[in-house]
Amino acid sequence: MPSSTSMACATFISLKTIHKTSSTTMVRAFSTLMSPPSKAVFYESHGPPDTVTKIIQLPPVEIKPNDVCVKMLASPINPSDINRIEGVYPVRPPVPAVGGYEGAGEVHSVGSAVQGLAPGDLVMASPPSTGAWQTHVVRDKSFWHKLDKGTPVEYAATVTTNPLTALRMMEDYMDLKSGDAIVQNGATSMVGQCVIQLAKLRGIHTINIIRDRSGSDEAKEKLKKLGADQVYTESQLNVKDVKSLLDNVPEPALGFNCVGGNAASLVLKFLRQGGTMVTYGGMSKKPVTVSTSSFIFKDLSLKGFWLQKWISSGNTEAFREMVDYLLGLVREGKLKYDMELTPFSEFHTALDKALGKQGSQPKQVIKF
């Protein structure tokens, strides 16, 4: 049966069953457990996120025996969330829809058959699913992964899309050993920050490329404090032989590209013979251009990584093990990244920042 906390938040609908005995009529009352009403970021059609989204109130939802109602606490605004609303992301919900993908929250109430979760538990959507930008989410128990209560909520809400991408790319394409090196562009991104720290923990060197912009010196120092071995702006790499800059860092075997264009070409120039570049984004919206000699004489390989594909292949247990590993590093102070927390009531302010309307900004995380 639901706990007293669960029952306190329920809406009861009486269903009368009449049972006649010799001279008595007995009435049995059954109750349907309902979620609270939910405020949500809603869009009826695809288009520019700042014009098609609005905050609405959704009615209560029935909590079935195996369901768990979670009060959402935090959810980020990722580029893929924006692309889903625009209608250009390969995997997106049919409209009308509620926005958001990953997030974390606190168990509010549970169905009568649920075991292992109770009101007050910290959980995350695992694997994530669309519809995270709302105050209450009702899903089957199997949808939720219980977390250590000492986990900072904003990290529980953001561990999937970016940190897990960094970890999977480091492990899926090459058997890196201590002393090896990685080169990456987009090093100030959340994935880039995670790559630096995860590599440092494993004794792997990182060569990091950032954009030319105001504040680049501060960005360099920040990345070095995270454990970066070398950090260069793109203009610093306008030299005949970029490898002359490596000093005691070995030629990298693995490169990560999330920018495209010239920034991708710079990653390729650093790679050693037989190296691999993995592309996981295209922020510049420019194509990756590769010279013929890179294929013929350097024997380079180009790969693509899409976390959604890996998650969709049914790796739920492996997914949860890696999430627990990453959040363990967070609790130990060994993994951190920039975020800005914004109240749900100011969602559209955070959205404008995520859309780049106010220049370069940290990852925007909505606090419910």
GROMACS .gro file of C-alpha atoms in nm:
model
  368
    1MET     CA    1   0.000   0.000   0.000
    2PRO     CA    2   0.121   0.359  -0.051
    3SER     CA    3   0.297   0.520   0.245
    4SER     CA    4   0.127   0.781   0.457
    5THR     CA    5   0.327   1.045   0.268
    6SER     CA    6   0.197   0.905  -0.060
    7MET     CA    7  -0.162   0.898   0.065
    8ALA     CA    8  -0.144   1.254   0.190
    9CYS     CA    9  -0.082   1.380  -0.165
   10ALA     CA   10  -0.344   1.159  -0.327
   11THR     CA   11  -0.672   1.248  -0.483
   12PHE     CA   12  -0.935   0.989  -0.401
   13ILE     CA   13  -1.204   0.872  -0.637
   14SER     CA   14  -1.463   0.651  -0.476
   15LEU     CA   15  -1.571   0.340  -0.661
   16LYS     CA   16  -1.864   0.175  -0.484
   17THR     CA   17  -1.904  -0.197  -0.497
   18ILE     CA   18  -2.228  -0.326  -0.347
   19HIS     CA   19  -2.217  -0.658  -0.168
   20LYS     CA   20  -2.548  -0.779  -0.026
   21THR     CA   21  -2.566  -1.017   0.264
   22SER     CA   22  -2.883  -1.130   0.439
   23SER     CA   23  -2.981  -0.789   0.572
   24THR     CA   24  -2.672  -0.571   0.519
   25THR     CA   25  -2.529  -0.372   0.234
   26MET     CA   26  -2.149  -0.332   0.253
   27VAL     CA   27  -1.970  -0.059   0.059
   28ARG     CA   28  -1.604  -0.096  -0.038
   29ALA     CA   29  -1.419   0.220  -0.136
   30PHE     CA   30  -1.114   0.199  -0.355
   31SER     CA   31  -0.877   0.491  -0.412
   32THR     CA   32  -0.683   0.610  -0.714
   33LEU     CA   33  -0.350   0.774  -0.631
   34MET     CA   34  -0.285   1.088  -0.833
   35SER     CA   35   0.017   1.314  -0.882
   36PRO     CA   36   0.000   1.684  -0.802
   37PRO     CA   37  -0.066   1.920  -1.094
   38SER     CA   38   0.256   1.992  -1.281
   39LYS     CA   39   0.399   2.308  -1.434
   40ALA     CA   40   0.577   2.232  -1.759
   41VAL     CA   41   0.765   2.386  -2.052
   42PHE     CA   42   0.533   2.302  -2.339
   43TYR     CA   43   0.545   2.346  -2.717
   44GLU     CA   44   0.267   2.271  -2.965
   45SER     CA   45   0.479   2.292  -3.280
   46HIS     CA   46   0.842   2.292  -3.384
   47GLY     CA   47   1.021   2.621  -3.429
   48PRO     CA   48   1.248   2.873  -3.254
   49PRO     CA   49   1.254   2.765  -2.886
   50ASP     CA   50   1.221   3.120  -2.756
   51THR     CA   51   0.893   3.168  -2.943
   52VAL     CA   52   0.722   2.826  -2.943
   53THR     CA   53   0.774   2.735  -2.575
   54LYS     CA   54   0.550   2.842  -2.290
   55ILE     CA   55   0.496   2.738  -1.929
   56ILE     CA   56   0.159   2.575  -1.866
   57GLN     CA   57  -0.006   2.373  -1.589
   58LEU     CA   58  -0.078   2.007  -1.656
   59PRO     CA   59  -0.352   1.816  -1.470
   60PRO     CA   60  -0.278   1.542  -1.216
   61VAL     CA   61  -0.174   1.203  -1.354
   62GLU     CA   62  -0.281   0.865  -1.218
   63ILE     CA   63  -0.003   0.680  -1.032
   64LYS     CA   64  -0.043   0.314  -1.121
   65PRO     CA   65   0.079   0.032  -0.893
   66ASN     CA   66   0.430   0.020  -1.049
   67ASP     CA   67   0.464   0.395  -1.102
   68VAL     CA   68   0.677   0.646  -0.917
   69CYS     CA   69   0.595   1.017  -0.902
   70VAL     CA   70   0.909   1.229  -0.886
   71LYS     CA   71   0.928   1.596  -0.794
   72MET     CA   72   1.191   1.722  -1.035
   73LEU     CA   73   1.471   1.923  -0.877
   74ALA     CA   74   1.698   2.010  -1.169
   75SER     CA   75   1.731   1.968  -1.546
   76PRO     CA   76   1.978   2.123  -1.793
   77ILE     CA   77   1.920   2.296  -2.125
   78ASN     CA   78   2.137   2.105  -2.370
   79PRO     CA   79   2.190   2.182  -2.742
   80SER     CA   80   2.001   1.860  -2.823
   81ASP     CA   81   1.701   1.990  -2.623
   82ILE     CA   82   1.700   2.301  -2.840
   83ASN     CA   83   1.731   2.092  -3.157
   84ARG     CA   84   1.435   1.875  -3.053
   85ILE     CA   85   1.216   2.182  -3.013
   86GLU     CA   86   1.338   2.315  -3.348
   87GLY     CA   87   1.242   1.982  -3.504
   88VAL     CA   88   1.588   1.907  -3.643
   89TYR     CA   89   1.713   1.645  -3.397
   90PRO     CA   90   1.699   1.288  -3.536
   91VAL     CA   91   1.513   1.153  -3.230
   92ARG     CA   92   1.236   1.376  -3.096
   93PRO     CA   93   0.890   1.335  -2.944
   94PRO     CA   94   0.576   1.406  -3.148
   95VAL     CA   95   0.425   1.747  -3.084
   96PRO     CA   96   0.266   1.873  -2.871
   97ALA     CA   97   0.536   1.787  -2.616
   98VAL     CA   98   0.707   1.883  -2.293
   99GLY     CA   99   1.071   1.984  -2.333
  100GLY     CA  100   1.383   1.853  -2.162
  101TYR     CA  101   1.566   1.521  -2.163
  102GLU     CA  102   1.785   1.452  -1.861
  103GLY     CA  103   1.721   1.547  -1.502
  104ALA     CA  104   1.706   1.444  -1.138
  105GLY     CA  105   1.452   1.473  -0.861
  106GLU     CA  106   1.313   1.348  -0.533
  107VAL     CA  107   1.057   1.070  -0.503
  108HIS     CA  108   0.725   1.230  -0.414
  109SER     CA  109   0.498   0.925  -0.399
  110VAL     CA  110   0.495   0.563  -0.512
  111GLY     CA  111   0.242   0.314  -0.645
  112SER     CA  112   0.115   0.029  -0.428
  113ALA     CA  113   0.345  -0.235  -0.586
  114VAL     CA  114   0.669  -0.036  -0.578
  115GLN     CA  115   0.955  -0.165  -0.366
  116GLY     CA  116   1.306  -0.025  -0.332
  117LEU     CA  117   1.204   0.339  -0.369
  118ALA     CA  118   1.038   0.563  -0.112
  119PRO     CA  119   0.941   0.929  -0.077
  120GLY     CA  120   1.252   1.142  -0.027
  121ASP     CA  121   1.488   0.923  -0.232
  122LEU     CA  122   1.711   1.103  -0.482
  123VAL     CA  123   1.668   0.960  -0.832
  124MET     CA  124   1.757   1.036  -1.191
  125ALA     CA  125   1.593   0.944  -1.518
  126SER     CA  126   1.790   0.638  -1.631
  127PRO     CA  127   1.811   0.615  -1.920
  128PRO     CA  128   1.684   0.967  -1.981
  129SER     CA  129   1.368   1.043  -2.174
  130THR     CA  130   1.191   1.346  -2.312
  131GLY     CA  131   0.965   1.550  -2.084
  132ALA     CA  132   1.206   1.646  -1.803
  133TRP     CA  133   1.111   2.015  -1.793
  134GLN     CA  134   0.816   1.982  -1.558
  135THR     CA  135   0.773   1.996  -1.183
  136HIS     CA  136   0.639   1.638  -1.146
  137VAL     CA  137   0.702   1.332  -1.363
  138VAL     CA  138   0.521   0.998  -1.331
  139ARG     CA  139   0.697   0.695  -1.482
  140ASP     CA  140   0.731   0.323  -1.421
  141LYS     CA  141   0.975   0.233  -1.139
  142SER     CA  142   1.220   0.084  -1.392
  143PHE     CA  143   1.266   0.431  -1.540
  144TRP     CA  144   1.429   0.569  -1.222
  145HIS     CA  145   1.777   0.508  -1.082
  146LYS     CA  146   1.831   0.565  -0.711
  147LEU     CA  147   2.134   0.777  -0.622
  148ASP     CA  148   2.347   0.843  -0.316
  149LYS     CA  149   2.179   1.126  -0.124
  150GLY     CA  150   2.515   1.300  -0.092
  151THR     CA  151   2.517   1.368  -0.466
  152PRO     CA  152   2.477   1.737  -0.561
  153VAL     CA  153   2.145   1.761  -0.744
  154GLU     CA  154   2.283   1.970  -1.032
  155TYR     CA  155   2.542   1.701  -1.108
  156ALA     CA  156   2.285   1.421  -1.087
  157ALA     CA  157   2.079   1.617  -1.340
  158THR     CA  158   2.366   1.674  -1.586
  159VAL     CA  159   2.581   1.361  -1.563
  160THR     CA  160   2.434   1.187  -1.867
  161THR     CA  161   2.471   1.393  -2.184
  162ASN     CA  162   2.817   1.541  -2.132
  163PRO     CA  163   3.026   1.352  -1.872
  164LEU     CA  164   2.909   1.015  -2.002
  165THR     CA  165   2.995   1.120  -2.359
  166ALA     CA  166   3.349   1.203  -2.242
  167LEU     CA  167   3.388   0.869  -2.066
  168ARG     CA  168   3.249   0.660  -2.351
  169MET     CA  169   3.465   0.829  -2.614
  170MET     CA  170   3.776   0.768  -2.405
  171GLU     CA  171   3.694   0.399  -2.368
  172ASP     CA  172   3.528   0.301  -2.697
  173TYR     CA  173   3.782   0.382  -2.967
  174MET     CA  174   4.127   0.305  -2.833
  175ASP     CA  175   4.291   0.124  -2.544
  176LEU     CA  176   4.458   0.426  -2.390
  177LYS     CA  177   4.735   0.372  -2.138
  178SER     CA  178   4.896   0.597  -1.881
  179GLY     CA  179   5.140   0.820  -2.068
  180ASP     CA  180   4.930   0.837  -2.387
  181ALA     CA  181   4.781   1.165  -2.511
  182ILE     CA  182   4.448   1.301  -2.637
  183VAL     CA  183   4.393   1.616  -2.844
  184GLN     CA  184   4.056   1.795  -2.845
  185ASN     CA  185   3.890   2.114  -2.963
  186GLY     CA  186   3.601   2.274  -2.776
  187ALA     CA  187   3.802   2.220  -2.460
  188THR     CA  188   3.603   2.471  -2.252
  189SER     CA  189   3.278   2.280  -2.316
  190MET     CA  190   3.138   2.054  -2.047
  191VAL     CA  191   3.256   1.745  -2.237
  192GLY     CA  192   3.598   1.905  -2.280
  193GLN     CA  193   3.630   1.980  -1.909
  194CYS     CA  194   3.534   1.622  -1.827
  195VAL     CA  195   3.784   1.477  -2.077
  196ILE     CA  196   4.065   1.675  -1.911
  197GLN     CA  197   3.981   1.552  -1.561
  198LEU     CA  198   3.910   1.189  -1.653
  199ALA     CA  199   4.233   1.177  -1.853
  200LYS     CA  200   4.432   1.326  -1.564
  201LEU     CA  201   4.301   1.056  -1.330
  202ARG     CA  202   4.431   0.791  -1.572
  203GLY     CA  203   4.769   0.950  -1.635
  204ILE     CA  204   4.675   1.051  -1.991
  205HIS     CA  205   4.798   1.383  -2.132
  206THR     CA  206   4.561   1.631  -2.297
  207ILE     CA  207   4.630   1.888  -2.569
  208ASN     CA  208   4.343   2.135  -2.576
  209ILE     CA  209   4.229   2.380  -2.843
  210ILE     CA  210   4.002   2.677  -2.766
  211ARG     CA  211   3.855   2.960  -2.970
  212ASP     CA  212   4.022   3.300  -3.001
  213ARG     CA  213   3.808   3.531  -2.789
  214SER     CA  214   3.831   3.780  -2.507
  215GLY     CA  215   3.912   3.603  -2.184
  216SER     CA  216   4.110   3.323  -2.354
  217ASP     CA  217   4.402   3.365  -2.110
  218GLU     CA  218   4.167   3.312  -1.816
  219ALA     CA  219   4.015   3.010  -1.991
  220LYS     CA  220   4.362   2.861  -2.040
  221GLU     CA  221   4.444   2.895  -1.672
  222LYS     CA  222   4.113   2.747  -1.571
  223LEU     CA  223   4.166   2.439  -1.790
  224LYS     CA  224   4.519   2.394  -1.660
  225LYS     CA  225   4.387   2.397  -1.304
  226LEU     CA  226   4.156   2.112  -1.407
  227GLY     CA  227   4.461   1.916  -1.525
  228ALA     CA  228   4.516   2.019  -1.889
  229ASP     CA  229   4.876   1.970  -2.003
  230GLN     CA  230   4.864   2.215  -2.294
  231VAL     CA  231   4.606   2.470  -2.406
  232TYR     CA  232   4.623   2.666  -2.734
  233THR     CA  233   4.398   2.912  -2.910
  234GLU     CA  234   4.336   2.833  -3.276
  235SER     CA  235   4.552   3.126  -3.391
  236GLN     CA  236   4.849   2.996  -3.191
  237LEU     CA  237   4.843   2.684  -3.405
  238ASN     CA  238   4.893   2.872  -3.733
  239VAL     CA  239   5.242   2.724  -3.758
  240LYS     CA  240   5.398   2.492  -4.014
  241ASP     CA  241   5.443   2.203  -3.772
  242VAL     CA  242   5.204   2.198  -3.473
  243LYS     CA  243   5.384   1.895  -3.333
  244SER     CA  244   5.686   2.113  -3.261
  245LEU     CA  245   5.477   2.258  -2.977
  246LEU     CA  246   5.436   1.926  -2.797
  247ASP     CA  247   5.757   1.941  -2.590
  248ASN     CA  248   5.748   1.631  -2.365
  249VAL     CA  249   5.387   1.537  -2.448
  250PRO     CA  250   5.369   1.238  -2.688
  251GLU     CA  251   5.188   1.259  -3.020
  252PRO     CA  252   4.822   1.192  -2.948
  253ALA     CA  253   4.660   0.873  -3.072
  254LEU     CA  254   4.304   0.994  -3.018
  255GLY     CA  255   4.133   1.323  -3.097
  256PHE     CA  256   3.788   1.463  -3.019
  257ASN     CA  257   3.609   1.714  -3.240
  258CYS     CA  258   3.291   1.903  -3.150
  259VAL     CA  259   3.348   2.212  -3.364
  260GLY     CA  260   3.426   2.118  -3.724
  261GLY     CA  261   3.589   2.344  -3.983
  262ASN     CA  262   3.943   2.464  -3.910
  263ALA     CA  263   3.926   2.346  -3.549
  264ALA     CA  264   3.878   1.987  -3.671
  265SER     CA  265   4.172   2.022  -3.911
  266LEU     CA  266   4.392   2.128  -3.620
  267VAL     CA  267   4.299   1.813  -3.428
  268LEU     CA  268   4.397   1.603  -3.731
  269LYS     CA  269   4.735   1.779  -3.760
  270PHE     CA  270   4.826   1.672  -3.406
  271LEU     CA  271   4.735   1.304  -3.448
  272ARG     CA  272   5.011   1.047  -3.479
  273GLN     CA  273   5.034   0.786  -3.753
  274GLY     CA  274   4.726   0.564  -3.745
  275GLY     CA  275   4.542   0.796  -3.505
  276THR     CA  276   4.166   0.837  -3.477
  277MET     CA  277   3.951   1.149  -3.460
  278VAL     CA  278   3.602   1.111  -3.309
  279THR     CA  279   3.343   1.376  -3.399
  280TYR     CA  280   3.059   1.426  -3.150
  281GLY     CA  281   2.938   1.774  -3.242
  282GLY     CA  282   2.957   2.054  -3.498
  283MET     CA  283   2.925   2.385  -3.318
  284SER     CA  284   3.073   2.590  -3.604
  285LYS     CA  285   2.826   2.429  -3.850
  286LYS     CA  286   3.121   2.389  -4.087
  287PRO     CA  287   3.213   2.054  -4.243
  288VAL     CA  288   3.509   1.841  -4.145
  289THR     CA  289   3.763   1.865  -4.428
  290VAL     CA  290   4.040   1.608  -4.447
  291SER     CA  291   4.343   1.619  -4.675
  292THR     CA  292   4.414   1.324  -4.901
  293SER     CA  293   4.759   1.284  -4.742
  294SER     CA  294   4.602   1.239  -4.399
  295PHE     CA  295   4.433   0.924  -4.525
  296ILE     CA  296   4.710   0.791  -4.750
  297PHE     CA  297   5.029   0.873  -4.560
  298LYS     CA  298   4.908   0.907  -4.199
  299ASP     CA  299   4.639   0.636  -4.219
  300LEU     CA  300   4.405   0.837  -3.999
  301SER     CA  301   4.058   0.713  -3.908
  302LEU     CA  302   3.748   0.928  -3.865
  303LYS     CA  303   3.463   0.811  -3.642
  304GLY     CA  304   3.141   0.958  -3.512
  305PHE     CA  305   2.991   0.927  -3.162
  306TRP     CA  306   2.624   0.974  -3.069
  307LEU     CA  307   2.535   0.894  -2.708
  308GLN     CA  308   2.167   0.846  -2.794
  309LYS     CA  309   2.255   0.549  -3.015
  310TRP     CA  310   2.459   0.387  -2.739
  311ILE     CA  311   2.183   0.441  -2.480
  312SER     CA  312   1.918   0.307  -2.719
  313SER     CA  313   2.108  -0.020  -2.764
  314GLY     CA  314   1.981  -0.145  -2.427
  315ASN     CA  315   2.287  -0.085  -2.211
  316THR     CA  316   2.085   0.018  -1.905
  317GLU     CA  317   2.295  -0.165  -1.645
  318ALA     CA  318   2.624  -0.049  -1.797
  319PHE     CA  319   2.478   0.301  -1.821
  320ARG     CA  320   2.392   0.306  -1.451
  321GLU     CA  321   2.730   0.166  -1.348
  322MET     CA  322   2.911   0.442  -1.539
  323VAL     CA  323   2.679   0.709  -1.398
  324ASP     CA  324   2.750   0.584  -1.045
  325TYR     CA  325   3.125   0.591  -1.119
  326LEU     CA  326   3.110   0.949  -1.248
  327LEU     CA  327   2.894   1.074  -0.961
  328GLY     CA  328   3.132   0.902  -0.719
  329LEU     CA  329   3.411   1.116  -0.866
  330VAL     CA  330   3.191   1.423  -0.818
  331ARG     CA  331   3.135   1.342  -0.450
  332GLU     CA  332   3.511   1.289  -0.408
  333GLY     CA  333   3.583   1.630  -0.563
  334LYS     CA  334   3.760   1.477  -0.864
  335LEU     CA  335   3.511   1.585  -1.131
  336LYS     CA  336   3.355   1.928  -1.168
  337TYR     CA  337   3.233   2.158  -1.443
  338ASP     CA  338   3.077   2.497  -1.493
  339MET     CA  339   2.703   2.540  -1.452
  340GLU     CA  340   2.462   2.824  -1.384
  341LEU     CA  341   2.148   2.739  -1.187
  342THR     CA  342   1.832   2.932  -1.270
  343PRO     CA  343   1.487   2.912  -1.104
  344PHE     CA  344   1.216   2.748  -1.315
  345SER     CA  345   1.019   3.074  -1.303
  346GLU     CA  346   1.302   3.235  -1.504
  347PHE     CA  347   1.320   2.957  -1.763
  348HIS     CA  348   1.314   3.185  -2.065
  349THR     CA  349   1.606   3.388  -1.929
  350ALA     CA  350   1.809   3.069  -1.906
  351LEU     CA  351   1.689   2.967  -2.253
  352ASP     CA  352   1.814   3.295  -2.400
  353LYS     CA  353   2.156   3.228  -2.249
  354ALA     CA  354   2.156   2.872  -2.382
  355LEU     CA  355   2.070   3.010  -2.727
  356GLY     CA  356   2.379   3.232  -2.715
  357LYS     CA  357   2.191   3.561  -2.699
  358GLN     CA  358   2.419   3.684  -2.420
  359GLY     CA  359   2.750   3.553  -2.550
  360SER     CA  360   2.940   3.259  -2.405
  361GLN     CA  361   2.767   3.129  -2.092
  362PRO     CA  362   2.806   2.826  -1.863
  363LYS     CA  363   2.568   2.531  -1.896
  364GLN     CA  364   2.219   2.647  -1.798
  365VAL     CA  365   2.051   2.425  -1.536
  366ILE     CA  366   1.688   2.477  -1.432
  367LYS     CA  367   1.615   2.444  -1.059
  368PHE     CA  368   1.253   2.347  -0.985
   0.00000   0.00000   0.00000
